[in-house]
Amino acid sequence: MGFEIIGTGRAIPPKRVTNDELAKTLDTNDEWIRSHTGIEARHLVDERTSCSDLAAESARNALAMAIEQGTCVEKTVEELALTVDMVIVGSSSGDYFCCPATACIVQDMLGAKNAGAMDIVNACSSFIYALETGAGLLSVNKGRRRALIIGADVLSRFVDWSDRSTCVLFGDGAGAVLLEKTDTQSGVLRAILGADGSGAEDLIMRKGGSRDPFKKGDAFAVPPHIEMNGRAVYVFAVNAIAETITKLLDAEHLTIEDIALIVPHQANARIVQAAAKRLALPEEKFFLNIAEYANTSSASIPIALDELNRSGRLRKGDHILCVAFGAGLTYGGALIRW
Ligand code: ACO
């Protein structure tokens, strides 16, 4: 049994904000942001756009690609949407605080009437967790064949725009893949999922959950937002990337020479450079597009996959290794034979 990606898509908000533009209202500058993170710009949603809008757009683009490339027999996006058995949205900035799941909104927007829908809330690792969950749900039930796996985040709504150490890092976006159960040995070959909850406080949005719920009369100087221990996350991330890559290669009896490209979560170019150094790999082995999009959290890996796919950089049979890390603390990796 294989789990092939038969279409990819992305949704990027048109509003592009450069480092220089941020520096007009924040005590920061282009040089610091570029040199510490590799980020040059980010795309941010307008007031009317929420997580489900981006998620649905990226999913429609993935469905449209499957039709254009003839990887399915269906002829329209609407027809193809009806064949989807699961819609899974990985996100930490869904449309609603508690319920319903954003995936349900997306399922309705797509007209995917025959699909179950669920969210995976696991910060920047959400997409890899969603991919493995999707493959698992397809494999346990003969009646399921296709799953839309989406990573979508609008963290611009949950950062403190007066805190220069976090707000400069994030951008909004969504990416999607259409996963199909096949009888080939291609697609998602293996995934690794991991967590270290002892680091939960290192990347956290404290307010609003059952530990510290919103109360009548609450007034905020700054709305609830992400707090981050940047150094701790940095150290965790470098280790997580290096260990996940090593474990995936070992488990599949592959060497790094067998891998065409590593697609890391795009949190900080320096994290990727440090991981490359740790593994004694050339930086070119890692795909980076953080300069344009900043950290789009759950969306960064599927956006990267779609960019690579549409630009023809992924050839059939290539081994691609995706690796993510994020709040939780969590990490995950997936080895894909394209
Ligand atoms: N512009 C200018 N100066 C800044 C900025 C900024 N945007 N941000 C911080 N500084 C200053 C600090 O105030 C500090 O000044 P000081 O020395 O006078 O006190 C100085 O720069 C150094 O600050 P550090 O925080 O020590 O900078 P560091 O080199 O550690 O880089 C960074 C910070 C980029 C956040 C780094 O720690 C990092 O990338 N960590 C990982 C973050 C990450 O990946 N987060 C997302 C995880 S994904 C998820 O799940 C959401």
PDB file of C-alpha atoms in Angstrom, residues 20-310:
ATOM      1  CA  ASP A  20      11.708  47.890   6.041  1.00  0.00           C
ATOM      2  CA  GLU A  21       7.972  48.375   6.262  1.00  0.00           C
ATOM      3  CA  LEU A  22       7.888  46.738   9.716  1.00  0.00           C
ATOM      4  CA  ALA A  23      10.740  48.984  10.811  1.00  0.00           C
ATOM      5  CA  LYS A  24       8.521  52.032  10.264  1.00  0.00           C
ATOM      6  CA  THR A  25       6.452  51.155  13.361  1.00  0.00           C
ATOM      7  CA  LEU A  26       8.784  48.834  15.298  1.00  0.00           C
ATOM      8  CA  ASP A  27      12.265  49.215  16.777  1.00  0.00           C
ATOM      9  CA  THR A  28      13.887  46.807  14.310  1.00  0.00           C
ATOM     10  CA  ASN A  29      15.690  46.911  10.990  1.00  0.00           C
ATOM     11  CA  ASP A  30      16.134  44.906   7.819  1.00  0.00           C
ATOM     12  CA  GLU A  31      19.740  44.014   8.619  1.00  0.00           C
ATOM     13  CA  TRP A  32      18.905  42.436  12.015  1.00  0.00           C
ATOM     14  CA  ILE A  33      15.981  40.422  10.721  1.00  0.00           C
ATOM     15  CA  ARG A  34      17.839  39.153   7.628  1.00  0.00           C
ATOM     16  CA  SER A  35      21.018  38.282   9.480  1.00  0.00           C
ATOM     17  CA  HIS A  36      19.266  36.579  12.440  1.00  0.00           C
ATOM     18  CA  THR A  37      16.497  34.778  10.560  1.00  0.00           C
ATOM     19  CA  GLY A  38      16.907  34.910   6.758  1.00  0.00           C
ATOM     20  CA  ILE A  39      13.507  36.612   6.473  1.00  0.00           C
ATOM     21  CA  GLU A  40      13.077  39.461   3.958  1.00  0.00           C
ATOM     22  CA  ALA A  41       9.282  39.689   3.804  1.00  0.00           C
ATOM     23  CA  ARG A  42       6.073  38.039   4.958  1.00  0.00           C
ATOM     24  CA  HIS A  43       2.532  37.915   3.575  1.00  0.00           C
ATOM     25  CA  LEU A  44      -0.311  38.890   5.903  1.00  0.00           C
ATOM     26  CA  VAL A  45      -4.074  38.390   5.653  1.00  0.00           C
ATOM     27  CA  ASP A  46      -6.500  41.299   5.450  1.00  0.00           C
ATOM     28  CA  GLU A  47      -9.212  41.783   8.085  1.00  0.00           C
ATOM     29  CA  ARG A  48     -11.792  39.690   6.234  1.00  0.00           C
ATOM     30  CA  THR A  49      -9.625  36.603   5.725  1.00  0.00           C
ATOM     31  CA  SER A  50      -9.325  33.785   8.230  1.00  0.00           C
ATOM     32  CA  CYS A  51      -7.645  30.400   8.431  1.00  0.00           C
ATOM     33  CA  SER A  52     -10.372  28.483   6.586  1.00  0.00           C
ATOM     34  CA  ASP A  53     -10.263  30.881   3.613  1.00  0.00           C
ATOM     35  CA  LEU A  54      -6.571  30.182   3.050  1.00  0.00           C
ATOM     36  CA  ALA A  55      -6.972  26.468   3.778  1.00  0.00           C
ATOM     37  CA  ALA A  56      -9.831  26.070   1.284  1.00  0.00           C
ATOM     38  CA  GLU A  57      -8.004  28.047  -1.419  1.00  0.00           C
ATOM     39  CA  SER A  58      -4.886  25.900  -1.077  1.00  0.00           C
ATOM     40  CA  ALA A  59      -7.007  22.722  -1.147  1.00  0.00           C
ATOM     41  CA  ARG A  60      -8.878  23.852  -4.294  1.00  0.00           C
ATOM     42  CA  ASN A  61      -5.520  24.471  -5.947  1.00  0.00           C
ATOM     43  CA  ALA A  62      -4.360  20.966  -4.993  1.00  0.00           C
ATOM     44  CA  LEU A  63      -7.554  19.456  -6.438  1.00  0.00           C
ATOM     45  CA  ALA A  64      -7.194  21.558  -9.603  1.00  0.00           C
ATOM     46  CA  MET A  65      -3.624  20.354 -10.062  1.00  0.00           C
ATOM     47  CA  ALA A  66      -4.690  16.692  -9.838  1.00  0.00           C
ATOM     48  CA  ILE A  67      -7.236  17.361 -12.596  1.00  0.00           C
ATOM     49  CA  GLU A  68      -4.799  19.346 -14.795  1.00  0.00           C
ATOM     50  CA  GLN A  69      -2.074  16.733 -14.475  1.00  0.00           C
ATOM     51  CA  GLY A  70      -4.488  13.841 -15.042  1.00  0.00           C
ATOM     52  CA  THR A  71      -3.560  12.088 -11.792  1.00  0.00           C
ATOM     53  CA  CYS A  72      -7.300  11.434 -11.278  1.00  0.00           C
ATOM     54  CA  VAL A  73     -10.181  10.630 -13.623  1.00  0.00           C
ATOM     55  CA  GLU A  74     -12.489  13.356 -12.294  1.00  0.00           C
ATOM     56  CA  LYS A  75     -12.853  16.395 -14.537  1.00  0.00           C
ATOM     57  CA  THR A  76     -13.852  19.217 -12.174  1.00  0.00           C
ATOM     58  CA  VAL A  77     -12.797  20.388  -8.719  1.00  0.00           C
ATOM     59  CA  GLU A  78     -16.369  19.906  -7.490  1.00  0.00           C
ATOM     60  CA  GLU A  79     -16.490  16.325  -8.769  1.00  0.00           C
ATOM     61  CA  LEU A  80     -13.088  15.536  -7.265  1.00  0.00           C
ATOM     62  CA  ALA A  81     -14.035  17.117  -3.920  1.00  0.00           C
ATOM     63  CA  LEU A  82     -16.893  14.616  -3.654  1.00  0.00           C
ATOM     64  CA  THR A  83     -14.376  11.747  -3.737  1.00  0.00           C
ATOM     65  CA  VAL A  84     -12.411  13.064  -0.739  1.00  0.00           C
ATOM     66  CA  ASP A  85     -12.877  10.866   2.334  1.00  0.00           C
ATOM     67  CA  MET A  86     -11.088  13.015   4.938  1.00  0.00           C
ATOM     68  CA  VAL A  87     -10.316  16.713   5.277  1.00  0.00           C
ATOM     69  CA  ILE A  88      -7.608  17.306   7.869  1.00  0.00           C
ATOM     70  CA  VAL A  89      -6.457  20.805   8.729  1.00  0.00           C
ATOM     71  CA  GLY A  90      -3.242  21.239  10.688  1.00  0.00           C
ATOM     72  CA  SER A  91      -3.321  24.640  12.358  1.00  0.00           C
ATOM     73  CA  SER A  92      -2.920  26.520  15.622  1.00  0.00           C
ATOM     74  CA  SER A  93      -4.889  29.548  14.471  1.00  0.00           C
ATOM     75  CA  GLY A  94      -8.187  28.046  13.373  1.00  0.00           C
ATOM     76  CA  ASP A  95     -11.303  30.097  12.720  1.00  0.00           C
ATOM     77  CA  TYR A  96     -12.822  29.497  16.148  1.00  0.00           C
ATOM     78  CA  PHE A  97     -11.305  29.280  19.592  1.00  0.00           C
ATOM     79  CA  CYS A  98     -12.778  25.996  20.776  1.00  0.00           C
ATOM     80  CA  CYS A  99     -15.212  24.622  18.215  1.00  0.00           C
ATOM     81  CA  PRO A 100     -16.088  23.876  15.485  1.00  0.00           C
ATOM     82  CA  ALA A 101     -12.970  22.471  13.869  1.00  0.00           C
ATOM     83  CA  THR A 102     -11.683  24.592  10.990  1.00  0.00           C
ATOM     84  CA  ALA A 103     -11.640  21.430   8.856  1.00  0.00           C
ATOM     85  CA  CYS A 104     -15.456  21.345   9.044  1.00  0.00           C
ATOM     86  CA  ILE A 105     -15.662  24.893   7.630  1.00  0.00           C
ATOM     87  CA  VAL A 106     -13.210  23.909   4.892  1.00  0.00           C
ATOM     88  CA  GLN A 107     -15.109  20.692   4.107  1.00  0.00           C
ATOM     89  CA  ASP A 108     -18.230  22.776   3.535  1.00  0.00           C
ATOM     90  CA  MET A 109     -16.413  25.414   1.466  1.00  0.00           C
ATOM     91  CA  LEU A 110     -15.051  22.687  -0.812  1.00  0.00           C
ATOM     92  CA  GLY A 111     -18.350  20.813  -1.091  1.00  0.00           C
ATOM     93  CA  ALA A 112     -16.522  17.693   0.122  1.00  0.00           C
ATOM     94  CA  LYS A 113     -19.846  16.249   1.275  1.00  0.00           C
ATOM     95  CA  ASN A 114     -18.582  12.683   1.670  1.00  0.00           C
ATOM     96  CA  ALA A 115     -15.596  13.549   3.854  1.00  0.00           C
ATOM     97  CA  GLY A 116     -15.006  13.381   7.564  1.00  0.00           C
ATOM     98  CA  ALA A 117     -13.241  16.451   8.949  1.00  0.00           C
ATOM     99  CA  MET A 118     -10.856  17.077  11.810  1.00  0.00           C
ATOM    100  CA  ASP A 119      -8.154  19.467  12.985  1.00  0.00           C
ATOM    101  CA  ILE A 120      -4.673  18.673  14.207  1.00  0.00           C
ATOM    102  CA  VAL A 121      -3.488  21.374  16.593  1.00  0.00           C
ATOM    103  CA  ASN A 122       0.232  20.923  16.991  1.00  0.00           C
ATOM    104  CA  ALA A 123       1.851  24.218  16.054  1.00  0.00           C
ATOM    105  CA  CYS A 124       4.483  24.044  13.325  1.00  0.00           C
ATOM    106  CA  SER A 125       4.551  20.225  13.400  1.00  0.00           C
ATOM    107  CA  SER A 126       0.833  20.027  12.577  1.00  0.00           C
ATOM    108  CA  PHE A 127       1.258  19.267   8.872  1.00  0.00           C
ATOM    109  CA  ILE A 128       3.505  16.247   9.427  1.00  0.00           C
ATOM    110  CA  TYR A 129       1.175  14.981  12.163  1.00  0.00           C
ATOM    111  CA  ALA A 130      -1.785  15.522   9.808  1.00  0.00           C
ATOM    112  CA  LEU A 131      -0.033  13.698   6.964  1.00  0.00           C
ATOM    113  CA  GLU A 132       0.628  10.647   9.129  1.00  0.00           C
ATOM    114  CA  THR A 133      -2.898  10.783  10.570  1.00  0.00           C
ATOM    115  CA  GLY A 134      -4.308  10.980   7.042  1.00  0.00           C
ATOM    116  CA  ALA A 135      -2.271   8.001   5.835  1.00  0.00           C
ATOM    117  CA  GLY A 136      -3.315   6.067   8.940  1.00  0.00           C
ATOM    118  CA  LEU A 137      -7.006   6.817   8.432  1.00  0.00           C
ATOM    119  CA  LEU A 138      -6.804   5.747   4.791  1.00  0.00           C
ATOM    120  CA  SER A 139      -5.017   2.536   5.682  1.00  0.00           C
ATOM    121  CA  VAL A 140      -7.409   1.341   8.429  1.00  0.00           C
ATOM    122  CA  ASN A 141     -10.548   1.528   6.313  1.00  0.00           C
ATOM    123  CA  LYS A 142     -10.945  -0.081   2.880  1.00  0.00           C
ATOM    124  CA  GLY A 143     -13.678   2.392   2.006  1.00  0.00           C
ATOM    125  CA  ARG A 144     -11.364   5.425   2.270  1.00  0.00           C
ATOM    126  CA  ARG A 145      -9.123   6.371  -0.661  1.00  0.00           C
ATOM    127  CA  ARG A 146      -8.390  10.099  -0.609  1.00  0.00           C
ATOM    128  CA  ALA A 147      -7.553  12.650   2.060  1.00  0.00           C
ATOM    129  CA  LEU A 148      -6.892  16.357   1.806  1.00  0.00           C
ATOM    130  CA  ILE A 149      -4.072  17.250   4.160  1.00  0.00           C
ATOM    131  CA  ILE A 150      -3.817  20.984   4.760  1.00  0.00           C
ATOM    132  CA  GLY A 151      -1.454  23.135   6.801  1.00  0.00           C
ATOM    133  CA  ALA A 152      -2.851  26.626   7.362  1.00  0.00           C
ATOM    134  CA  ASP A 153      -1.977  29.381   9.797  1.00  0.00           C
ATOM    135  CA  VAL A 154      -2.726  33.052  10.347  1.00  0.00           C
ATOM    136  CA  LEU A 155      -0.426  33.637  13.289  1.00  0.00           C
ATOM    137  CA  SER A 156      -0.371  37.355  12.485  1.00  0.00           C
ATOM    138  CA  ARG A 157      -3.618  37.361  14.533  1.00  0.00           C
ATOM    139  CA  PHE A 158      -1.842  35.917  17.575  1.00  0.00           C
ATOM    140  CA  VAL A 159       1.448  37.765  17.828  1.00  0.00           C
ATOM    141  CA  ASP A 160       2.167  40.822  19.897  1.00  0.00           C
ATOM    142  CA  TRP A 161       2.908  43.384  17.192  1.00  0.00           C
ATOM    143  CA  SER A 162       4.848  45.456  19.716  1.00  0.00           C
ATOM    144  CA  ASP A 163       7.247  42.580  20.569  1.00  0.00           C
ATOM    145  CA  ARG A 164      10.042  42.743  18.016  1.00  0.00           C
ATOM    146  CA  SER A 165      11.531  39.419  19.109  1.00  0.00           C
ATOM    147  CA  THR A 166       8.486  37.433  17.919  1.00  0.00           C
ATOM    148  CA  CYS A 167       6.323  39.456  15.533  1.00  0.00           C
ATOM    149  CA  VAL A 168       8.967  39.794  12.827  1.00  0.00           C
ATOM    150  CA  LEU A 169       9.204  36.004  12.528  1.00  0.00           C
ATOM    151  CA  PHE A 170       5.727  35.064  11.321  1.00  0.00           C
ATOM    152  CA  GLY A 171       3.712  35.215   8.111  1.00  0.00           C
ATOM    153  CA  ASP A 172       0.323  33.837   7.021  1.00  0.00           C
ATOM    154  CA  GLY A 173      -0.374  31.148   4.427  1.00  0.00           C
ATOM    155  CA  ALA A 174      -1.674  27.684   3.641  1.00  0.00           C
ATOM    156  CA  GLY A 175      -0.545  24.644   1.710  1.00  0.00           C
ATOM    157  CA  ALA A 176      -2.351  21.420   0.833  1.00  0.00           C
ATOM    158  CA  VAL A 177      -1.716  17.979  -0.601  1.00  0.00           C
ATOM    159  CA  LEU A 178      -4.231  15.491  -1.963  1.00  0.00           C
ATOM    160  CA  LEU A 179      -3.225  12.089  -0.641  1.00  0.00           C
ATOM    161  CA  GLU A 180      -4.392   8.930  -2.405  1.00  0.00           C
ATOM    162  CA  LYS A 181      -4.121   5.331  -1.279  1.00  0.00           C
ATOM    163  CA  THR A 182      -2.525   3.298  -4.069  1.00  0.00           C
ATOM    164  CA  ASP A 183      -1.004  -0.138  -4.560  1.00  0.00           C
ATOM    165  CA  THR A 184       2.400   1.336  -5.454  1.00  0.00           C
ATOM    166  CA  GLN A 185       5.462   1.736  -3.258  1.00  0.00           C
ATOM    167  CA  SER A 186       5.507   5.523  -3.782  1.00  0.00           C
ATOM    168  CA  GLY A 187       4.385   8.465  -1.723  1.00  0.00           C
ATOM    169  CA  VAL A 188       4.739   8.772   2.030  1.00  0.00           C
ATOM    170  CA  LEU A 189       7.046   5.879   2.911  1.00  0.00           C
ATOM    171  CA  ARG A 190       7.476   6.556   6.597  1.00  0.00           C
ATOM    172  CA  ALA A 191       6.863   9.258   9.166  1.00  0.00           C
ATOM    173  CA  ILE A 192       8.291   9.913  12.596  1.00  0.00           C
ATOM    174  CA  LEU A 193       6.353  11.853  15.233  1.00  0.00           C
ATOM    175  CA  GLY A 194       7.797  13.034  18.512  1.00  0.00           C
ATOM    176  CA  ALA A 195       7.246  15.374  21.426  1.00  0.00           C
ATOM    177  CA  ASP A 196       8.924  16.726  24.518  1.00  0.00           C
ATOM    178  CA  GLY A 197       6.176  18.244  26.637  1.00  0.00           C
ATOM    179  CA  SER A 198       8.674  19.387  29.252  1.00  0.00           C
ATOM    180  CA  GLY A 199       9.324  22.287  26.853  1.00  0.00           C
ATOM    181  CA  ALA A 200       5.665  23.311  26.707  1.00  0.00           C
ATOM    182  CA  GLU A 201       6.375  26.696  28.258  1.00  0.00           C
ATOM    183  CA  ASP A 202       9.029  27.573  25.685  1.00  0.00           C
ATOM    184  CA  LEU A 203       6.480  28.409  23.012  1.00  0.00           C
ATOM    185  CA  ILE A 204       3.058  29.108  24.389  1.00  0.00           C
ATOM    186  CA  MET A 205      -0.143  31.095  24.186  1.00  0.00           C
ATOM    187  CA  ARG A 206      -1.161  31.194  27.818  1.00  0.00           C
ATOM    188  CA  LYS A 207      -4.532  32.836  27.849  1.00  0.00           C
ATOM    189  CA  GLY A 208      -7.909  31.400  26.941  1.00  0.00           C
ATOM    190  CA  GLY A 209      -7.609  27.670  27.640  1.00  0.00           C
ATOM    191  CA  SER A 210      -9.085  25.793  30.601  1.00  0.00           C
ATOM    192  CA  ARG A 211      -5.993  26.611  32.674  1.00  0.00           C
ATOM    193  CA  ASP A 212      -6.602  30.341  32.376  1.00  0.00           C
ATOM    194  CA  PRO A 213      -9.942  30.937  30.653  1.00  0.00           C
ATOM    195  CA  PHE A 214     -11.330  34.231  29.430  1.00  0.00           C
ATOM    196  CA  LYS A 215     -13.478  35.815  32.111  1.00  0.00           C
ATOM    197  CA  LYS A 216     -16.206  38.392  32.122  1.00  0.00           C
ATOM    198  CA  GLY A 217     -14.648  41.827  32.301  1.00  0.00           C
ATOM    199  CA  ASP A 218     -11.218  40.751  31.011  1.00  0.00           C
ATOM    200  CA  ALA A 219      -9.373  43.677  29.504  1.00  0.00           C
ATOM    201  CA  PHE A 220      -6.079  43.273  27.676  1.00  0.00           C
ATOM    202  CA  ALA A 221      -3.370  45.830  27.087  1.00  0.00           C
ATOM    203  CA  VAL A 222      -2.200  43.388  24.393  1.00  0.00           C
ATOM    204  CA  PRO A 223      -4.550  40.633  23.121  1.00  0.00           C
ATOM    205  CA  PRO A 224      -3.566  37.031  23.935  1.00  0.00           C
ATOM    206  CA  HIS A 225      -0.448  36.212  21.961  1.00  0.00           C
ATOM    207  CA  ILE A 226       2.425  33.769  21.450  1.00  0.00           C
ATOM    208  CA  GLU A 227       5.280  33.937  23.954  1.00  0.00           C
ATOM    209  CA  MET A 228       8.568  32.340  23.024  1.00  0.00           C
ATOM    210  CA  ASN A 229      11.872  31.404  24.598  1.00  0.00           C
ATOM    211  CA  GLY A 230      13.726  31.849  21.309  1.00  0.00           C
ATOM    212  CA  ARG A 231      17.037  30.380  22.426  1.00  0.00           C
ATOM    213  CA  ALA A 232      15.450  27.196  23.859  1.00  0.00           C
ATOM    214  CA  VAL A 233      13.378  26.677  20.711  1.00  0.00           C
ATOM    215  CA  TYR A 234      16.476  27.210  18.598  1.00  0.00           C
ATOM    216  CA  VAL A 235      18.471  24.536  20.442  1.00  0.00           C
ATOM    217  CA  PHE A 236      15.537  22.090  20.375  1.00  0.00           C
ATOM    218  CA  ALA A 237      14.963  22.702  16.656  1.00  0.00           C
ATOM    219  CA  VAL A 238      18.554  22.058  15.582  1.00  0.00           C
ATOM    220  CA  ASN A 239      18.589  18.760  17.528  1.00  0.00           C
ATOM    221  CA  ALA A 240      15.145  17.761  16.239  1.00  0.00           C
ATOM    222  CA  ILE A 241      16.088  18.312  12.594  1.00  0.00           C
ATOM    223  CA  ALA A 242      19.351  16.406  12.867  1.00  0.00           C
ATOM    224  CA  GLU A 243      17.870  13.468  14.818  1.00  0.00           C
ATOM    225  CA  THR A 244      14.740  13.158  12.679  1.00  0.00           C
ATOM    226  CA  ILE A 245      16.735  13.050   9.456  1.00  0.00           C
ATOM    227  CA  THR A 246      19.107  10.432  10.872  1.00  0.00           C
ATOM    228  CA  LYS A 247      16.268   8.255  12.228  1.00  0.00           C
ATOM    229  CA  LEU A 248      14.286   8.345   8.975  1.00  0.00           C
ATOM    230  CA  LEU A 249      17.318   7.436   6.879  1.00  0.00           C
ATOM    231  CA  ASP A 250      18.281   4.603   9.214  1.00  0.00           C
ATOM    232  CA  ALA A 251      14.743   3.208   9.330  1.00  0.00           C
ATOM    233  CA  GLU A 252      14.510   3.084   5.525  1.00  0.00           C
ATOM    234  CA  HIS A 253      18.127   1.898   5.063  1.00  0.00           C
ATOM    235  CA  LEU A 254      18.933   4.964   2.976  1.00  0.00           C
ATOM    236  CA  THR A 255      21.871   7.351   3.026  1.00  0.00           C
ATOM    237  CA  ILE A 256      21.776  11.076   2.567  1.00  0.00           C
ATOM    238  CA  GLU A 257      22.983  10.598  -1.016  1.00  0.00           C
ATOM    239  CA  ASP A 258      19.640   8.900  -1.750  1.00  0.00           C
ATOM    240  CA  ILE A 259      17.771  12.082  -0.779  1.00  0.00           C
ATOM    241  CA  ALA A 260      17.148  14.646  -3.528  1.00  0.00           C
ATOM    242  CA  LEU A 261      16.061  17.413  -1.180  1.00  0.00           C
ATOM    243  CA  ILE A 262      15.283  18.094   2.470  1.00  0.00           C
ATOM    244  CA  VAL A 263      12.256  20.316   3.042  1.00  0.00           C
ATOM    245  CA  PRO A 264      12.518  21.724   6.582  1.00  0.00           C
ATOM    246  CA  HIS A 265       9.966  23.769   8.483  1.00  0.00           C
ATOM    247  CA  GLN A 266      10.851  27.360   7.658  1.00  0.00           C
ATOM    248  CA  ALA A 267      11.309  28.933  11.100  1.00  0.00           C
ATOM    249  CA  ASN A 268      14.739  30.445  10.785  1.00  0.00           C
ATOM    250  CA  ALA A 269      17.443  30.025   8.124  1.00  0.00           C
ATOM    251  CA  ARG A 270      20.065  29.929  10.878  1.00  0.00           C
ATOM    252  CA  ILE A 271      18.398  26.876  12.462  1.00  0.00           C
ATOM    253  CA  VAL A 272      18.641  25.074   9.118  1.00  0.00           C
ATOM    254  CA  GLN A 273      22.260  26.159   8.626  1.00  0.00           C
ATOM    255  CA  ALA A 274      23.171  24.871  12.098  1.00  0.00           C
ATOM    256  CA  ALA A 275      21.426  21.532  11.433  1.00  0.00           C
ATOM    257  CA  ALA A 276      23.232  21.203   8.087  1.00  0.00           C
ATOM    258  CA  LYS A 277      26.528  21.820   9.840  1.00  0.00           C
ATOM    259  CA  ARG A 278      25.690  19.254  12.546  1.00  0.00           C
ATOM    260  CA  LEU A 279      25.009  16.637   9.855  1.00  0.00           C
ATOM    261  CA  ALA A 280      27.988  17.738   7.737  1.00  0.00           C
ATOM    262  CA  LEU A 281      25.629  18.398   4.811  1.00  0.00           C
ATOM    263  CA  PRO A 282      25.803  21.177   2.252  1.00  0.00           C
ATOM    264  CA  GLU A 283      23.163  23.842   2.908  1.00  0.00           C
ATOM    265  CA  GLU A 284      21.962  23.399  -0.697  1.00  0.00           C
ATOM    266  CA  LYS A 285      20.522  20.032   0.313  1.00  0.00           C
ATOM    267  CA  PHE A 286      17.849  21.982   2.228  1.00  0.00           C
ATOM    268  CA  PHE A 287      15.129  23.936   0.440  1.00  0.00           C
ATOM    269  CA  LEU A 288      14.565  27.409   1.887  1.00  0.00           C
ATOM    270  CA  ASN A 289      11.891  29.933   0.963  1.00  0.00           C
ATOM    271  CA  ILE A 290      11.689  31.667   4.340  1.00  0.00           C
ATOM    272  CA  ALA A 291      13.022  34.882   2.767  1.00  0.00           C
ATOM    273  CA  GLU A 292       9.681  35.465   1.056  1.00  0.00           C
ATOM    274  CA  TYR A 293       7.125  33.990   3.463  1.00  0.00           C
ATOM    275  CA  ALA A 294       8.734  34.051   6.956  1.00  0.00           C
ATOM    276  CA  ASN A 295       7.455  31.362   9.343  1.00  0.00           C
ATOM    277  CA  THR A 296       3.997  30.257   8.217  1.00  0.00           C
ATOM    278  CA  SER A 297       3.928  27.534  10.892  1.00  0.00           C
ATOM    279  CA  SER A 298       1.815  24.521   9.793  1.00  0.00           C
ATOM    280  CA  ALA A 299       1.786  25.835   6.239  1.00  0.00           C
ATOM    281  CA  SER A 300       5.504  26.127   5.630  1.00  0.00           C
ATOM    282  CA  ILE A 301       6.199  22.538   4.480  1.00  0.00           C
ATOM    283  CA  PRO A 302       3.168  22.147   2.159  1.00  0.00           C
ATOM    284  CA  ILE A 303       3.818  25.620   0.697  1.00  0.00           C
ATOM    285  CA  ALA A 304       7.404  24.562  -0.002  1.00  0.00           C
ATOM    286  CA  LEU A 305       6.270  21.254  -1.537  1.00  0.00           C
ATOM    287  CA  ASP A 306       3.866  23.103  -3.823  1.00  0.00           C
ATOM    288  CA  GLU A 307       6.515  25.619  -4.900  1.00  0.00           C
ATOM    289  CA  LEU A 308       8.931  22.813  -5.694  1.00  0.00           C
ATOM    290  CA  ASN A 309       6.286  20.743  -7.458  1.00  0.00           C
ATOM    291  CA  ARG A 310       4.990  23.596  -9.636  1.00  0.00           C
TER     292      ARG A 310
END
